[in-house]
mmCIF file of C-alpha atoms in Angstrom:
data_model
loop_
_atom_site.group_PDB
_atom_site.id
_atom_site.type_symbol
_atom_site.label_atom_id
_atom_site.label_comp_id
_atom_site.label_asym_id
_atom_site.label_seq_id
_atom_site.Cartn_x
_atom_site.Cartn_y
_atom_site.Cartn_z
ATOM 1 C CA MET A 1 -159.317 151.024 156.604
ATOM 2 C CA GLY A 2 -157.646 149.588 153.699
ATOM 3 C CA THR A 3 -155.356 146.768 152.632
ATOM 4 C CA PRO A 4 -153.131 145.581 155.514
ATOM 5 C CA THR A 5 -149.950 146.846 153.621
ATOM 6 C CA LEU A 6 -151.856 149.967 153.551
ATOM 7 C CA ARG A 7 -152.579 149.914 157.515
ATOM 8 C CA TRP A 8 -149.083 148.743 157.953
ATOM 9 C CA TYR A 9 -147.331 152.023 156.111
ATOM 10 C CA LEU A 10 -150.026 154.464 158.196
ATOM 11 C CA THR A 11 -149.244 152.739 161.517
ATOM 12 C CA LYS A 12 -144.869 153.015 160.560
ATOM 13 C CA GLN A 13 -145.642 156.904 160.069
ATOM 14 C CA PHE A 14 -147.939 156.887 162.974
ATOM 15 C CA PHE A 15 -145.165 155.637 165.349
ATOM 16 C CA VAL A 16 -141.542 157.192 163.178
ATOM 17 C CA GLY A 17 -143.195 159.840 163.974
ATOM 18 C CA VAL A 18 -144.217 159.421 168.286
ATOM 19 C CA LEU A 19 -140.672 158.023 168.975
ATOM 20 C CA GLY A 20 -138.645 160.829 166.471
ATOM 21 C CA ALA A 21 -141.003 163.636 168.753
ATOM 22 C CA PHE A 22 -140.500 161.917 171.944
ATOM 23 C CA PHE A 23 -136.785 161.463 171.543
ATOM 24 C CA LEU A 24 -136.263 165.163 170.575
ATOM 25 C CA CYS A 25 -138.011 166.393 173.121
ATOM 26 C CA ALA A 26 -136.103 163.766 175.232
ATOM 27 C CA VAL A 27 -132.670 164.920 174.326
ATOM 28 C CA LEU A 28 -133.834 168.464 174.636
ATOM 29 C CA ILE A 29 -134.574 168.008 177.956
ATOM 30 C CA PHE A 30 -131.986 166.315 178.680
ATOM 31 C CA MET A 31 -129.595 168.447 177.704
ATOM 32 C CA ILE A 32 -131.384 171.001 180.310
ATOM 33 C CA ASP A 33 -131.091 168.959 183.295
ATOM 34 C CA PHE A 34 -127.991 167.888 182.835
ATOM 35 C CA ILE A 35 -126.830 172.280 183.002
ATOM 36 C CA GLU A 36 -129.018 171.760 186.408
ATOM 37 C CA MET A 37 -127.148 169.139 187.812
ATOM 38 C CA LEU A 38 -124.038 170.539 186.933
ATOM 39 C CA ARG A 39 -124.961 173.721 188.441
ATOM 40 C CA ARG A 40 -126.214 172.013 191.869
ATOM 41 C CA SER A 41 -123.286 169.806 192.082
ATOM 42 C CA GLY A 42 -121.454 171.972 191.728
ATOM 43 C CA GLY A 43 -122.466 174.277 194.838
ATOM 44 C CA GLN A 44 -120.762 170.852 196.420
ATOM 45 C CA GLY A 45 -117.685 170.789 195.684
ATOM 46 C CA GLU A 46 -115.701 168.714 193.172
ATOM 47 C CA VAL A 47 -117.531 167.343 189.726
ATOM 48 C CA LYS A 48 -117.818 164.735 188.797
ATOM 49 C CA LEU A 49 -118.743 163.939 185.201
ATOM 50 C CA ASP A 50 -119.721 160.124 184.927
ATOM 51 C CA ARG A 51 -122.225 160.654 188.256
ATOM 52 C CA VAL A 52 -123.515 163.576 186.730
ATOM 53 C CA ILE A 53 -124.427 161.886 183.602
ATOM 54 C CA ARG A 54 -125.889 159.248 185.662
ATOM 55 C CA LEU A 55 -127.965 161.253 187.272
ATOM 56 C CA THR A 56 -129.614 163.018 185.058
ATOM 57 C CA LEU A 57 -129.817 159.740 182.904
ATOM 58 C CA LEU A 58 -131.853 158.336 186.191
ATOM 59 C CA ARG A 59 -133.673 161.448 186.927
ATOM 60 C CA LEU A 60 -135.379 162.172 182.785
ATOM 61 C CA PRO A 61 -137.442 159.079 182.413
ATOM 62 C CA SER A 62 -140.270 160.885 185.223
ATOM 63 C CA TYR A 63 -139.529 163.925 182.682
ATOM 64 C CA THR A 64 -140.105 162.990 179.791
ATOM 65 C CA GLU A 65 -143.156 160.643 181.058
ATOM 66 C CA LEU A 66 -145.269 163.728 180.324
ATOM 67 C CA LEU A 67 -144.132 163.833 177.005
ATOM 68 C CA PHE A 68 -146.270 161.100 176.000
ATOM 69 C CA THR A 69 -149.131 163.543 175.026
ATOM 70 C CA PHE A 70 -147.587 166.866 173.348
ATOM 71 C CA ALA A 71 -145.449 163.998 171.158
ATOM 72 C CA VAL A 72 -148.293 161.993 169.834
ATOM 73 C CA LEU A 73 -150.016 165.264 169.189
ATOM 74 C CA VAL A 74 -147.210 166.446 167.685
ATOM 75 C CA ALA A 75 -146.327 163.646 165.475
ATOM 76 C CA SER A 76 -150.544 163.377 164.225
ATOM 77 C CA ILE A 77 -150.013 166.546 162.511
ATOM 78 C CA GLY A 78 -146.700 166.243 160.890
ATOM 79 C CA THR A 79 -147.981 162.825 159.424
ATOM 80 C CA LEU A 80 -151.285 163.424 158.545
ATOM 81 C CA ILE A 81 -149.478 166.883 156.649
ATOM 82 C CA ASN A 82 -146.520 164.791 155.260
ATOM 83 C CA LEU A 83 -149.568 162.797 153.171
ATOM 84 C CA ASN A 84 -150.972 165.167 152.479
ATOM 85 C CA ARG A 85 -148.279 167.488 150.897
ATOM 86 C CA LYS A 86 -147.726 164.067 148.884
ATOM 87 C CA ASN A 87 -151.042 164.549 147.679
ATOM 88 C CA GLU A 88 -151.199 160.333 149.874
ATOM 89 C CA LEU A 89 -154.615 161.949 152.018
ATOM 90 C CA ALA A 90 -155.898 162.843 148.206
ATOM 91 C CA VAL A 91 -155.265 159.407 146.975
ATOM 92 C CA MET A 92 -156.775 158.003 149.968
ATOM 93 C CA ARG A 93 -159.580 159.577 149.479
ATOM 94 C CA ALA A 94 -160.238 158.997 145.438
ATOM 95 C CA GLY A 95 -160.504 155.009 146.920
ATOM 96 C CA GLY A 96 -162.842 155.683 149.164
ATOM 97 C CA MET A 97 -161.221 155.836 152.184
ATOM 98 C CA SER A 98 -163.093 158.381 155.048
ATOM 99 C CA VAL A 99 -160.797 160.622 157.035
ATOM 100 C CA TRP A 100 -161.547 157.654 160.438
ATOM 101 C CA GLN A 101 -159.911 155.552 157.885
ATOM 102 C CA PHE A 102 -157.064 156.815 157.708
ATOM 103 C CA ILE A 103 -156.180 158.247 161.152
ATOM 104 C CA ALA A 104 -157.599 154.838 162.742
ATOM 105 C CA PRO A 105 -154.243 153.616 162.527
ATOM 106 C CA GLY A 106 -152.957 156.989 164.573
ATOM 107 C CA ILE A 107 -155.123 156.699 166.886
ATOM 108 C CA VAL A 108 -154.163 152.103 167.125
ATOM 109 C CA VAL A 109 -150.855 153.587 167.854
ATOM 110 C CA ALA A 110 -151.593 156.059 170.559
ATOM 111 C CA LEU A 111 -153.439 153.368 172.058
ATOM 112 C CA PHE A 112 -150.737 151.787 172.115
ATOM 113 C CA PHE A 113 -147.864 153.929 173.651
ATOM 114 C CA GLY A 114 -149.986 155.890 176.172
ATOM 115 C CA ILE A 115 -150.704 151.817 177.697
ATOM 116 C CA PHE A 116 -147.121 151.139 177.251
ATOM 117 C CA GLY A 117 -146.261 154.454 179.428
ATOM 118 C CA VAL A 118 -149.231 153.106 182.096
ATOM 119 C CA LEU A 119 -148.066 149.478 182.608
ATOM 120 C CA VAL A 120 -144.126 149.846 181.972
ATOM 121 C CA TYR A 121 -143.068 153.360 181.789
ATOM 122 C CA ASN A 122 -144.298 154.903 184.402
ATOM 123 C CA PRO A 123 -143.361 151.980 186.850
ATOM 124 C CA PHE A 124 -139.683 152.479 185.595
ATOM 125 C CA ALA A 125 -139.935 155.919 185.880
ATOM 126 C CA ALA A 126 -140.786 155.727 189.389
ATOM 127 C CA ALA A 127 -138.365 153.580 189.888
ATOM 128 C CA SER A 128 -135.258 155.290 188.611
ATOM 129 C CA ARG A 129 -136.218 158.760 190.090
ATOM 130 C CA ALA A 130 -136.138 157.430 193.763
ATOM 131 C CA LYS A 131 -133.099 155.738 192.272
ATOM 132 C CA ALA A 132 -132.007 159.300 191.619
ATOM 133 C CA ASP A 133 -132.742 160.785 194.700
ATOM 134 C CA GLU A 134 -131.077 157.979 196.874
ATOM 135 C CA LEU A 135 -127.986 158.036 194.561
ATOM 136 C CA PHE A 136 -128.205 161.988 194.934
ATOM 137 C CA ALA A 137 -128.530 162.310 198.891
ATOM 138 C CA LYS A 138 -125.360 159.533 198.471
ATOM 139 C CA TYR A 139 -122.618 161.687 196.238
ATOM 140 C CA TYR A 140 -123.783 165.173 197.735
ATOM 141 C CA GLY A 141 -125.694 164.691 201.278
ATOM 142 C CA LYS A 142 -128.322 167.539 200.035
ATOM 143 C CA GLU A 143 -131.777 168.426 200.463
ATOM 144 C CA SER A 144 -133.833 166.657 197.500
ATOM 145 C CA ASN A 145 -137.217 168.380 198.423
ATOM 146 C CA PHE A 146 -139.008 165.395 199.655
ATOM 147 C CA LEU A 147 -140.486 166.506 203.169
ATOM 148 C CA LYS A 148 -142.521 169.465 203.123
ATOM 149 C CA MET A 149 -140.988 171.811 204.265
ATOM 150 C CA SER A 150 -140.866 173.137 208.676
ATOM 151 C CA GLY A 151 -139.975 175.964 209.653
ATOM 152 C CA GLY A 152 -135.756 176.518 208.313
ATOM 153 C CA GLY A 153 -135.562 172.901 206.840
ATOM 154 C CA ASN A 154 -136.706 169.595 205.796
ATOM 155 C CA TRP A 155 -137.856 167.947 208.599
ATOM 156 C CA LEU A 156 -140.320 165.429 210.161
ATOM 157 C CA ARG A 157 -141.141 166.279 213.949
ATOM 158 C CA GLN A 158 -142.992 163.326 215.897
ATOM 159 C CA ASP A 159 -142.948 161.814 219.514
ATOM 160 C CA SER A 160 -142.487 159.055 220.680
ATOM 161 C CA VAL A 161 -142.360 157.308 224.376
ATOM 162 C CA ASP A 162 -138.832 158.685 225.532
ATOM 163 C CA GLY A 163 -139.831 161.938 224.628
ATOM 164 C CA PRO A 164 -140.725 164.684 221.170
ATOM 165 C CA SER A 165 -137.453 164.009 217.855
ATOM 166 C CA ALA A 166 -136.994 165.400 214.718
ATOM 167 C CA ILE A 167 -135.637 163.741 211.574
ATOM 168 C CA HIS A 168 -134.160 164.483 208.003
ATOM 169 C CA GLY A 169 -133.062 162.924 205.421
ATOM 170 C CA ALA A 170 -131.482 164.022 202.326
ATOM 171 C CA ALA A 171 -133.767 161.619 199.732
ATOM 172 C CA ALA A 172 -136.874 159.434 200.567
ATOM 173 C CA THR A 173 -137.895 156.253 198.463
ATOM 174 C CA GLN A 174 -140.298 153.434 199.313
ATOM 175 C CA GLY A 175 -143.195 155.445 200.218
ATOM 176 C CA GLY A 176 -141.505 157.840 202.570
ATOM 177 C CA LEU A 177 -140.590 154.613 204.379
ATOM 178 C CA GLN A 178 -136.692 155.054 203.686
ATOM 179 C CA LEU A 179 -134.293 157.672 204.717
ATOM 180 C CA THR A 180 -131.095 157.984 203.375
ATOM 181 C CA VAL A 181 -128.554 160.568 204.910
ATOM 182 C CA VAL A 182 -130.205 160.427 207.694
ATOM 183 C CA THR A 183 -130.247 163.360 210.954
ATOM 184 C CA ALA A 184 -132.099 162.622 213.933
ATOM 185 C CA PHE A 185 -132.609 165.239 217.337
ATOM 186 C CA ARG A 186 -133.994 163.479 220.053
ATOM 187 C CA PHE A 187 -135.129 165.600 223.466
ATOM 188 C CA SER A 188 -136.367 164.931 226.923
ATOM 189 C CA PRO A 189 -140.433 164.972 227.700
ATOM 190 C CA ASP A 190 -139.427 168.891 229.268
ATOM 191 C CA GLY A 191 -137.528 170.113 225.514
ATOM 192 C CA ASN A 192 -134.314 169.665 226.842
ATOM 193 C CA PHE A 193 -131.817 168.192 224.101
ATOM 194 C CA ARG A 194 -130.138 165.046 224.971
ATOM 195 C CA GLU A 195 -128.394 164.598 222.005
ATOM 196 C CA ARG A 196 -128.175 164.263 217.502
ATOM 197 C CA ILE A 197 -127.985 161.001 215.774
ATOM 198 C CA SER A 198 -126.539 161.143 212.243
ATOM 199 C CA GLY A 199 -126.311 157.508 209.778
ATOM 200 C CA GLU A 200 -126.613 156.376 206.430
ATOM 201 C CA SER A 201 -130.150 155.672 205.863
ATOM 202 C CA ALA A 202 -133.009 154.618 208.251
ATOM 203 C CA VAL A 203 -136.468 152.928 207.987
ATOM 204 C CA LEU A 204 -139.476 152.910 209.356
ATOM 205 C CA LYS A 205 -140.753 149.877 211.320
ATOM 206 C CA ASP A 206 -143.146 149.321 213.843
ATOM 207 C CA ARG A 207 -143.296 152.603 216.304
ATOM 208 C CA TYR A 208 -139.211 153.152 215.082
ATOM 209 C CA TRP A 209 -137.034 154.213 212.589
ATOM 210 C CA HIS A 210 -134.076 151.746 212.451
ATOM 211 C CA ILE A 211 -131.033 153.486 211.505
ATOM 212 C CA GLN A 212 -127.644 151.752 209.985
ATOM 213 C CA ASP A 213 -124.814 153.589 210.861
ATOM 214 C CA ALA A 214 -124.799 156.287 213.471
ATOM 215 C CA TRP A 215 -122.890 158.427 215.203
ATOM 216 C CA VAL A 216 -124.152 159.248 218.126
ATOM 217 C CA VAL A 217 -122.957 162.354 219.615
ATOM 218 C CA ALA A 218 -124.146 164.062 223.527
ATOM 219 C CA PRO A 219 -123.237 166.339 225.536
ATOM 220 C CA GLY A 220 -120.527 165.652 227.648
ATOM 221 C CA LYS A 221 -120.034 162.291 226.693
ATOM 222 C CA PRO A 222 -117.271 161.770 223.066
ATOM 223 C CA PRO A 223 -119.030 160.411 220.020
ATOM 224 C CA GLU A 224 -120.151 156.591 219.784
ATOM 225 C CA PHE A 225 -120.819 154.505 217.262
ATOM 226 C CA PHE A 226 -123.750 151.673 216.519
ATOM 227 C CA LYS A 227 -124.318 149.413 213.175
ATOM 228 C CA ASP A 228 -128.371 149.562 214.253
ATOM 229 C CA TYR A 229 -129.611 152.308 216.861
ATOM 230 C CA LEU A 230 -133.131 152.386 216.673
ATOM 231 C CA LEU A 231 -135.369 155.761 217.398
ATOM 232 C CA SER A 232 -138.806 155.534 218.878
ATOM 233 C CA THR A 233 -141.891 157.310 217.103
ATOM 234 C CA TYR A 234 -145.557 157.591 217.003
ATOM 235 C CA LEU A 235 -145.178 158.221 212.754
ATOM 236 C CA SER A 236 -147.092 156.096 211.016
ATOM 237 C CA PRO A 237 -146.323 155.204 207.377
ATOM 238 C CA GLU A 238 -149.909 157.467 206.594
ATOM 239 C CA LYS A 239 -148.182 160.245 207.997
ATOM 240 C CA VAL A 240 -144.501 159.661 206.478
ATOM 241 C CA ARG A 241 -145.858 159.329 203.805
ATOM 242 C CA ASP A 242 -149.037 162.420 203.957
ATOM 243 C CA ALA A 243 -145.181 165.009 204.196
ATOM 244 C CA LEU A 244 -145.000 163.573 200.867
ATOM 245 C CA ASP A 245 -143.908 166.577 198.215
ATOM 246 C CA SER A 246 -143.799 164.739 195.134
ATOM 247 C CA VAL A 247 -145.321 161.022 193.467
ATOM 248 C CA THR A 248 -142.320 161.073 191.293
ATOM 249 C CA SER A 249 -141.492 158.263 192.312
ATOM 250 C CA VAL A 250 -144.542 156.137 193.653
ATOM 251 C CA SER A 251 -145.590 153.779 189.959
ATOM 252 C CA ILE A 252 -149.560 152.900 189.073
ATOM 253 C CA TRP A 253 -148.887 150.060 191.312
ATOM 254 C CA GLU A 254 -148.532 151.885 194.514
ATOM 255 C CA LEU A 255 -150.568 154.176 194.450
ATOM 256 C CA PRO A 256 -154.025 152.411 195.188
ATOM 257 C CA ASP A 257 -152.325 151.574 198.580
ATOM 258 C CA LEU A 258 -151.306 154.811 199.365
ATOM 259 C CA ILE A 259 -154.654 156.055 198.225
ATOM 260 C CA ASP A 260 -156.405 152.983 200.894
ATOM 261 C CA LEU A 261 -154.511 154.241 203.526
ATOM 262 C CA ALA A 262 -154.239 157.384 203.533
ATOM 263 C CA GLN A 263 -157.998 157.419 203.311
ATOM 264 C CA LYS A 264 -157.805 155.325 206.308
ATOM 265 C CA ALA A 265 -155.956 157.493 208.574
ATOM 266 C CA GLY A 266 -158.109 160.173 207.691
ATOM 267 C CA LEU A 267 -155.742 162.418 206.051
ATOM 268 C CA PRO A 268 -155.700 163.782 201.744
ATOM 269 C CA ALA A 269 -155.454 161.680 199.444
ATOM 270 C CA SER A 270 -156.606 163.918 196.478
ATOM 271 C CA GLN A 271 -152.639 163.891 195.565
ATOM 272 C CA TYR A 272 -152.823 160.436 194.249
ATOM 273 C CA GLU A 273 -156.003 159.910 193.315
ATOM 274 C CA ILE A 274 -155.373 162.185 190.444
ATOM 275 C CA ALA A 275 -151.865 160.859 190.151
ATOM 276 C CA LEU A 276 -153.792 157.703 189.104
ATOM 277 C CA HIS A 277 -156.789 158.812 187.515
ATOM 278 C CA LEU A 278 -154.284 160.774 185.275
ATOM 279 C CA LEU A 279 -152.720 157.476 184.588
ATOM 280 C CA LEU A 280 -155.634 155.322 183.515
ATOM 281 C CA ALA A 281 -156.843 158.771 181.459
ATOM 282 C CA ARG A 282 -153.728 158.616 179.412
ATOM 283 C CA PRO A 283 -154.396 155.814 176.851
ATOM 284 C CA PHE A 284 -158.034 157.767 176.025
ATOM 285 C CA LEU A 285 -155.812 161.126 176.725
ATOM 286 C CA LEU A 286 -153.584 160.268 173.679
ATOM 287 C CA MET A 287 -156.409 159.250 171.428
ATOM 288 C CA ALA A 288 -157.629 162.730 171.626
ATOM 289 C CA MET A 289 -154.578 163.707 170.703
ATOM 290 C CA VAL A 290 -154.498 162.775 167.233
ATOM 291 C CA LEU A 291 -158.020 163.616 166.191
ATOM 292 C CA LEU A 292 -157.147 167.048 167.549
ATOM 293 C CA GLY A 293 -153.848 166.912 165.445
ATOM 294 C CA ALA A 294 -156.274 165.896 162.494
ATOM 295 C CA THR A 295 -158.490 168.977 162.790
ATOM 296 C CA VAL A 296 -155.598 170.754 161.193
ATOM 297 C CA SER A 297 -153.787 168.971 159.450
ATOM 298 C CA LEU A 298 -156.129 168.060 156.615
ATOM 299 C CA ARG A 299 -156.842 171.450 154.523
ATOM 300 C CA SER A 300 -155.117 170.462 151.157
ATOM 301 C CA PHE A 301 -151.795 172.609 150.491
ATOM 302 C CA ARG A 302 -153.243 173.445 147.425
ATOM 303 C CA SER A 303 -155.582 175.693 149.158
ATOM 304 C CA GLY A 304 -153.270 177.452 151.935
ATOM 305 C CA GLY A 305 -153.054 178.308 154.855
ATOM 306 C CA VAL A 306 -151.785 175.408 155.881
ATOM 307 C CA GLN A 307 -149.309 176.988 158.370
ATOM 308 C CA ASN A 308 -151.651 179.082 160.021
ATOM 309 C CA MET A 309 -154.188 175.561 160.579
ATOM 310 C CA VAL A 310 -150.596 174.080 161.928
ATOM 311 C CA ILE A 311 -150.440 177.224 164.262
ATOM 312 C CA VAL A 312 -153.934 176.972 165.331
ATOM 313 C CA GLY A 313 -153.457 173.132 166.102
ATOM 314 C CA VAL A 314 -150.806 173.859 168.527
ATOM 315 C CA THR A 315 -151.963 176.730 170.029
ATOM 316 C CA VAL A 316 -155.513 174.679 171.031
ATOM 317 C CA GLY A 317 -153.158 171.787 172.087
ATOM 318 C CA VAL A 318 -151.230 174.055 174.750
ATOM 319 C CA GLY A 319 -154.413 175.768 175.573
ATOM 320 C CA PHE A 320 -155.419 172.022 176.794
ATOM 321 C CA PHE A 321 -152.116 171.643 178.648
ATOM 322 C CA LEU A 322 -152.891 174.737 180.327
ATOM 323 C CA GLY A 323 -156.438 174.184 181.246
ATOM 324 C CA ALA A 324 -155.916 170.407 182.006
ATOM 325 C CA GLU A 325 -153.315 171.752 184.524
ATOM 326 C CA LEU A 326 -155.962 174.668 185.538
ATOM 327 C CA SER A 327 -158.321 171.848 185.988
ATOM 328 C CA ARG A 328 -155.592 169.398 188.464
ATOM 329 C CA GLN A 329 -154.809 172.709 191.134
ATOM 330 C CA VAL A 330 -158.974 172.942 191.803
ATOM 331 C CA GLY A 331 -158.954 169.002 192.029
ATOM 332 C CA LEU A 332 -155.545 169.135 194.302
ATOM 333 C CA ALA A 333 -157.131 172.400 195.829
ATOM 334 C CA GLY A 334 -160.287 169.728 196.661
ATOM 335 C CA LEU A 335 -162.671 171.809 195.311
ATOM 336 C CA ILE A 336 -163.816 169.576 192.492
ATOM 337 C CA ALA A 337 -163.632 165.216 192.808
ATOM 338 C CA PRO A 338 -160.317 164.209 191.389
ATOM 339 C CA TRP A 339 -162.074 161.480 188.470
ATOM 340 C CA VAL A 340 -163.606 165.489 187.507
ATOM 341 C CA ALA A 341 -160.300 166.373 187.627
ATOM 342 C CA VAL A 342 -159.490 164.542 185.239
ATOM 343 C CA TRP A 343 -161.410 163.199 183.292
ATOM 344 C CA VAL A 344 -163.650 166.327 181.804
ATOM 345 C CA PRO A 345 -160.602 167.742 180.046
ATOM 346 C CA VAL A 346 -160.135 164.862 178.340
ATOM 347 C CA GLY A 347 -163.597 163.932 177.712
ATOM 348 C CA VAL A 348 -164.158 167.676 176.324
ATOM 349 C CA ALA A 349 -160.390 167.104 173.486
ATOM 350 C CA TRP A 350 -162.431 164.108 172.590
ATOM 351 C CA LEU A 351 -165.886 165.979 172.450
ATOM 352 C CA PHE A 352 -163.739 168.911 170.454
ATOM 353 C CA GLY A 353 -161.706 166.540 167.765
ATOM 354 C CA LEU A 354 -165.126 164.857 166.664
ATOM 355 C CA THR A 355 -166.906 167.542 166.334
ATOM 356 C CA VAL A 356 -164.649 169.350 164.268
ATOM 357 C CA LEU A 357 -163.659 166.362 161.926
ATOM 358 C CA LEU A 358 -167.556 165.603 161.350
ATOM 359 C CA HIS A 359 -167.642 168.905 160.341
ATOM 360 C CA GLN A 360 -164.814 169.104 158.054
ATOM 361 C CA GLU A 361 -165.733 165.631 157.047
ATOM 362 C CA ASP A 362 -169.493 165.346 156.708
ATOM 363 C CA GLY A 363 -170.259 169.036 156.876
#
């Protein structure tokens, strides 16, 4: 891999390139989501800029988490082209270095960002997104699209020893076990309306919802306030978690438990399994992006056609992302095993990158 000075120089080039690409994409996503948050909050009445900025910043990590793959691909192409343009790669080759030696620092950098993204950034993004949904519900009382649509709104229907009821939360956190800005309707066993309960939050306990600061309105009675109100239910944590549409607020540390709970309850766990495999495969995927970037960045500027090669590289990258997403959707549909849906595209990227580089390097 050359001298320590050269290794450090290449490592720094790749590292700065990844951070630069990530930052530029993050700024673009922030601006787009900021406009969307302005639109959504504007529909609720008064717009407070500090609230909108705070919510957008809290939502940003969950959106930018997927940028690592794209950032590594773009940084690999940009770094190697820049080194090639300044004839630094030609000097390295003249000194006896092979392509494997001068892309090795890039692979190390990709491995670092992959591990960092899985162990540090993912839990941070999950906690940040959960906080954003909780605050959005608190500020605006607006549905956050966490519970599956059922009829005309986002509700969970449930039965209990006290009769059927329906409960709604503007946002769900802690894997669906805590709801914010809660509304519930209780019915008698024969289906007649009994009362309406509105509360600040609700936490699922053992066979009941613990609703805090609840107002209860029943026909023919004045509203009553309860600091703590217990609403019985047959819902289990497993069934509530299965009602979630998204796993953006679930970290890698929580996914194994969610998978185990869903499997024990006989519920579909494919979305959680795929999310877990995506996180486990991320370091290998980022390293594959360095290989893909190198396949289109090593051609000499004197021979021309570099722009076309870059376009081909970006096209191949976008094609890979689309193929990986298609594979993920097939896995979510249950047509293939979750690990196959995730790891096969990663393996294809590795095989493609290694094959092209071997052909370019050794003929």
